[in-house]
Short mmCIF file of C-alpha atoms in Angstrom, two decimals:
data_model
loop_
_atom_site.label_atom_id
_atom_site.label_comp_id
_atom_site.label_asym_id
_atom_site.label_seq_id
_atom_site.Cartn_x
_atom_site.Cartn_y
_atom_site.Cartn_z
CA GLY A 16 0.00 0.00 0.00
CA GLN A 17 0.95 3.65 -0.08
CA GLN A 18 2.89 4.55 3.06
CA LEU A 19 3.00 8.06 4.49
CA ASN A 20 5.87 9.10 6.73
CA GLN A 21 5.48 12.16 8.89
CA SER A 22 8.20 14.11 10.63
CA PRO A 23 8.87 15.11 13.22
CA GLN A 24 6.95 12.71 15.47
CA SER A 25 6.61 15.35 18.15
CA MET A 26 7.42 19.01 18.67
CA PHE A 27 7.64 21.20 21.74
CA ILE A 28 7.68 24.90 20.92
CA GLN A 29 7.20 28.25 22.58
CA GLU A 30 4.05 30.22 21.94
CA GLY A 31 4.62 32.61 19.04
CA GLU A 32 7.09 30.39 17.20
CA ASP A 33 6.51 29.10 13.71
CA VAL A 34 6.07 25.36 13.13
CA SER A 35 6.89 23.23 10.13
CA MET A 36 6.09 19.56 9.61
CA ASN A 37 6.16 17.37 6.56
CA CYS A 38 4.87 14.20 5.03
CA THR A 39 6.55 12.00 2.45
CA SER A 40 5.47 9.00 0.46
CA SER A 41 7.23 6.39 -1.64
CA SER A 42 4.53 6.77 -4.28
CA ILE A 43 2.58 9.66 -5.73
CA PHE A 44 -0.68 11.13 -4.55
CA ASN A 45 -3.19 13.24 -6.45
CA THR A 46 -4.57 14.80 -3.29
CA TRP A 47 -2.97 15.69 0.02
CA LEU A 48 -5.03 16.33 3.13
CA TRP A 49 -3.96 17.77 6.47
CA TYR A 50 -5.96 17.06 9.62
CA LYS A 51 -5.75 18.16 13.23
CA GLN A 52 -6.97 16.02 16.10
CA ASP A 53 -7.70 17.53 19.49
CA PRO A 54 -7.69 15.26 22.54
CA GLY A 55 -10.93 13.31 22.77
CA GLU A 56 -12.14 14.40 19.35
CA GLY A 57 -12.05 13.14 15.79
CA PRO A 58 -9.60 14.47 13.19
CA VAL A 59 -10.75 17.69 11.58
CA LEU A 60 -9.81 18.55 8.02
CA LEU A 61 -7.65 21.69 7.89
CA ILE A 62 -6.45 21.96 4.32
CA ALA A 63 -6.89 19.98 1.10
CA LEU A 64 -4.43 20.19 -1.80
CA TYR A 65 -5.29 18.99 -5.29
CA LYS A 66 -2.47 20.04 -7.60
CA ALA A 67 1.29 19.55 -7.61
CA GLY A 68 2.99 22.76 -6.52
CA GLU A 69 -0.20 24.16 -5.02
CA LEU A 70 0.25 26.40 -1.99
CA THR A 71 -2.85 26.90 0.12
CA SER A 72 -3.45 28.93 3.26
CA ASN A 73 -6.07 28.73 5.95
CA GLY A 74 -5.50 31.51 8.45
CA ARG A 75 -2.13 30.92 10.10
CA LEU A 76 -1.79 27.57 8.35
CA THR A 77 -0.06 27.11 5.01
CA ALA A 78 0.34 23.82 3.19
CA GLN A 79 2.06 22.89 -0.04
CA PHE A 80 1.66 19.99 -2.42
CA GLY A 81 5.16 18.94 -3.49
CA ILE A 82 6.14 19.12 -7.14
CA THR A 83 7.03 15.42 -7.20
CA ARG A 84 3.58 14.60 -5.75
CA LYS A 85 5.36 12.50 -3.13
CA ASP A 86 5.47 15.04 -0.35
CA SER A 87 3.65 17.86 1.37
CA PHE A 88 4.40 20.23 4.22
CA LEU A 89 2.31 22.15 6.72
CA ASN A 90 3.44 25.37 8.34
CA ILE A 91 1.82 27.09 11.30
CA SER A 92 2.85 30.67 11.91
CA ALA A 93 2.84 32.44 15.27
CA SER A 94 1.69 29.38 17.23
CA ILE A 95 -0.83 29.74 20.02
CA PRO A 96 -1.78 27.32 22.83
CA SER A 97 -4.88 26.06 21.00
CA ASP A 98 -2.66 24.74 18.19
CA VAL A 99 -1.84 21.85 20.51
CA GLY A 100 -2.88 18.51 19.06
CA ILE A 101 -1.88 15.81 16.64
CA TYR A 102 -1.53 16.69 12.97
CA PHE A 103 -2.03 14.01 10.33
CA CYS A 104 -1.38 14.02 6.64
CA ALA A 105 -3.51 11.79 4.43
CA GLY A 106 -4.29 11.01 0.85
CA PRO A 107 -6.68 8.85 -1.16
CA SER A 108 -5.38 5.73 -2.84
CA MET A 109 -4.27 6.25 -6.42
CA ARG A 110 -5.61 2.82 -7.25
CA THR A 111 -9.07 2.90 -5.75
CA GLY A 112 -9.67 6.51 -4.82
CA ASN A 113 -11.87 5.40 -1.93
CA GLN A 114 -9.29 4.13 0.50
CA PHE A 115 -7.34 6.77 2.38
CA TYR A 116 -3.84 6.48 3.78
CA PHE A 117 -2.84 8.34 6.93
CA GLY A 118 0.51 9.39 8.27
CA THR A 119 1.59 8.49 11.79
CA GLY A 120 0.98 12.00 13.04
CA THR A 121 3.00 14.87 14.49
CA SER A 122 2.21 15.73 18.09
CA LEU A 123 2.50 19.45 18.76
CA THR A 124 2.86 20.96 22.21
CA VAL A 125 2.85 24.75 22.56
CA ILE A 126 4.34 26.13 25.74
CA PRO A 127 2.73 29.42 26.83
CA ASP B 14 -25.22 19.73 8.04
CA ALA B 15 -24.48 18.23 11.45
CA GLY B 16 -21.44 16.36 10.23
CA VAL B 17 -20.80 12.69 10.85
CA ILE B 18 -22.75 11.52 13.89
CA GLN B 19 -21.60 8.63 16.07
CA SER B 20 -23.21 7.00 19.04
CA PRO B 21 -22.59 6.29 21.77
CA ARG B 22 -19.68 8.66 22.53
CA HIS B 23 -18.51 6.42 25.35
CA GLU B 24 -19.14 2.75 26.01
CA VAL B 25 -17.94 0.70 28.94
CA THR B 26 -18.72 -2.98 28.85
CA GLU B 27 -17.55 -6.25 30.27
CA MET B 28 -15.57 -8.84 28.40
CA GLY B 29 -17.81 -11.17 26.45
CA GLN B 30 -20.60 -8.67 25.91
CA GLU B 31 -21.81 -7.57 22.50
CA VAL B 32 -21.04 -3.99 21.51
CA THR B 33 -22.71 -2.06 18.70
CA LEU B 34 -21.37 1.24 17.47
CA ARG B 35 -23.48 3.45 15.23
CA CYS B 36 -22.73 5.99 12.55
CA LYS B 37 -24.73 8.41 10.45
CA PRO B 38 -22.63 9.76 7.58
CA ILE B 39 -22.97 13.19 6.04
CA SER B 40 -25.88 13.22 3.61
CA GLY B 41 -24.78 12.77 0.01
CA HIS B 42 -21.45 11.16 0.85
CA ASN B 43 -21.15 7.84 -0.95
CA SER B 44 -18.24 6.34 1.00
CA LEU B 45 -18.13 5.40 4.67
CA PHE B 46 -15.15 4.26 6.70
CA TRP B 47 -14.64 2.68 10.10
CA TYR B 48 -11.32 3.27 11.87
CA ARG B 49 -9.83 2.24 15.18
CA GLN B 50 -7.31 4.40 17.00
CA THR B 51 -4.98 3.33 19.80
CA MET B 52 -1.79 4.76 21.20
CA MET B 53 0.17 1.74 20.06
CA ARG B 54 -1.13 1.38 16.52
CA GLY B 55 -2.40 4.82 15.63
CA LEU B 56 -5.27 5.10 13.17
CA GLU B 57 -6.19 1.80 11.52
CA LEU B 58 -8.74 1.36 8.75
CA LEU B 59 -11.10 -1.49 9.59
CA ILE B 60 -13.53 -1.47 6.69
CA TYR B 61 -14.99 0.88 4.13
CA PHE B 62 -18.18 0.97 2.10
CA ASN B 63 -18.89 2.56 -1.23
CA ASN B 64 -22.57 3.12 -2.06
CA ASN B 65 -23.50 0.90 0.92
CA VAL B 66 -21.43 -2.03 -0.37
CA PRO B 67 -18.42 -3.25 1.66
CA ILE B 68 -15.35 -2.80 -0.53
CA ASP B 69 -12.43 -3.74 1.69
CA ASP B 70 -12.73 -5.42 5.09
CA SER B 71 -9.14 -6.63 5.26
CA GLY B 72 -8.55 -4.40 8.27
CA MET B 73 -11.18 -6.10 10.40
CA PRO B 74 -9.18 -7.81 13.16
CA GLU B 75 -11.09 -11.06 13.30
CA ASP B 76 -14.49 -12.68 12.99
CA ARG B 77 -15.67 -11.06 16.19
CA PHE B 78 -15.95 -7.82 14.23
CA SER B 79 -18.69 -7.18 11.69
CA ALA B 80 -20.02 -4.08 9.96
CA LYS B 81 -23.17 -3.35 8.05
CA MET B 82 -24.53 -0.48 6.04
CA PRO B 83 -28.23 -1.20 5.41
CA ASN B 84 -28.81 2.19 3.78
CA ALA B 85 -26.99 5.36 2.79
CA SER B 86 -27.62 7.06 6.11
CA PHE B 87 -26.68 4.43 8.65
CA SER B 88 -23.91 1.99 9.49
CA THR B 89 -23.06 -0.22 12.46
CA LEU B 90 -19.89 -1.83 13.71
CA LYS B 91 -20.48 -4.79 15.97
CA ILE B 92 -18.05 -6.62 18.21
CA GLN B 93 -19.22 -9.94 19.59
CA PRO B 94 -17.90 -11.09 21.97
CA SER B 95 -15.85 -8.10 23.08
CA GLU B 96 -12.39 -8.47 24.64
CA PRO B 97 -10.24 -6.06 26.66
CA ARG B 98 -7.84 -5.64 23.73
CA ASP B 99 -10.71 -4.13 21.73
CA SER B 100 -10.54 -1.05 23.95
CA ALA B 101 -9.87 1.91 21.65
CA VAL B 102 -11.51 4.90 20.05
CA TYR B 103 -13.56 3.94 17.01
CA PHE B 104 -14.12 6.56 14.34
CA CYS B 105 -16.55 6.67 11.50
CA ALA B 106 -15.77 8.90 8.52
CA SER B 107 -17.58 9.70 5.29
CA SER B 108 -16.37 10.99 1.98
CA PRO B 109 -17.93 12.49 -1.14
CA THR B 110 -14.81 12.03 -3.30
CA SER B 111 -11.29 13.07 -2.38
CA GLU B 112 -11.85 14.43 1.15
CA GLN B 113 -12.79 12.56 4.28
CA PHE B 114 -14.75 13.86 7.27
CA PHE B 115 -14.62 12.23 10.67
CA GLY B 116 -17.15 11.81 13.42
CA PRO B 117 -16.31 12.52 17.07
CA GLY B 118 -15.58 8.87 17.79
CA THR B 119 -16.78 6.27 20.29
CA ARG B 120 -14.42 5.55 23.16
CA LEU B 121 -14.82 1.86 23.98
CA THR B 122 -13.55 0.36 27.18
CA VAL B 123 -13.86 -3.39 27.66
CA LEU B 124 -13.23 -4.49 31.23
#
């Protein structure tokens, strides 16, 4: 299957700092999705990317779809305490389109 | 739209009991997914349906697990008999095409 590797696994940062995390795959994706999961809740879709090279922003969040279609990154600017959570990358299977693959997640802790 | 609805939000049961988890997908979404999340294994896909038909159940741990989708607006995941190692958070998600939307999850504890 298509494997997604996320890095880093965890991050501890000071409030106000910028954050960068990425996701790589051994095979190509046509869509990249970024989710955030708060404790005790389900993952919530933050940003969806549909085209290689695409750069999309959602408030303080910016994500890019890599040119090779095998990677994506997510940046968070000026972090705040409510950014705490686990961030997942995901993408639908190239073969079936219905099955989705998820990364292992990046756990973010923001220190006030 | 209310989003994906799951019930119950929490379930505590004793080993050997039957457990049924319920999901109402977002109206108009033609794919539905059941996931299990644990600290050790992360997010695991159990089964997914397309247009109410099970497409891939290779993630279902064993015969104690079964899932049904009798119509486009309802799905169940049943565990019978339940075991302590089934304790996890179970998520339902639905998808129109290339995006997936999750419910709040059911936290299952099997004693």
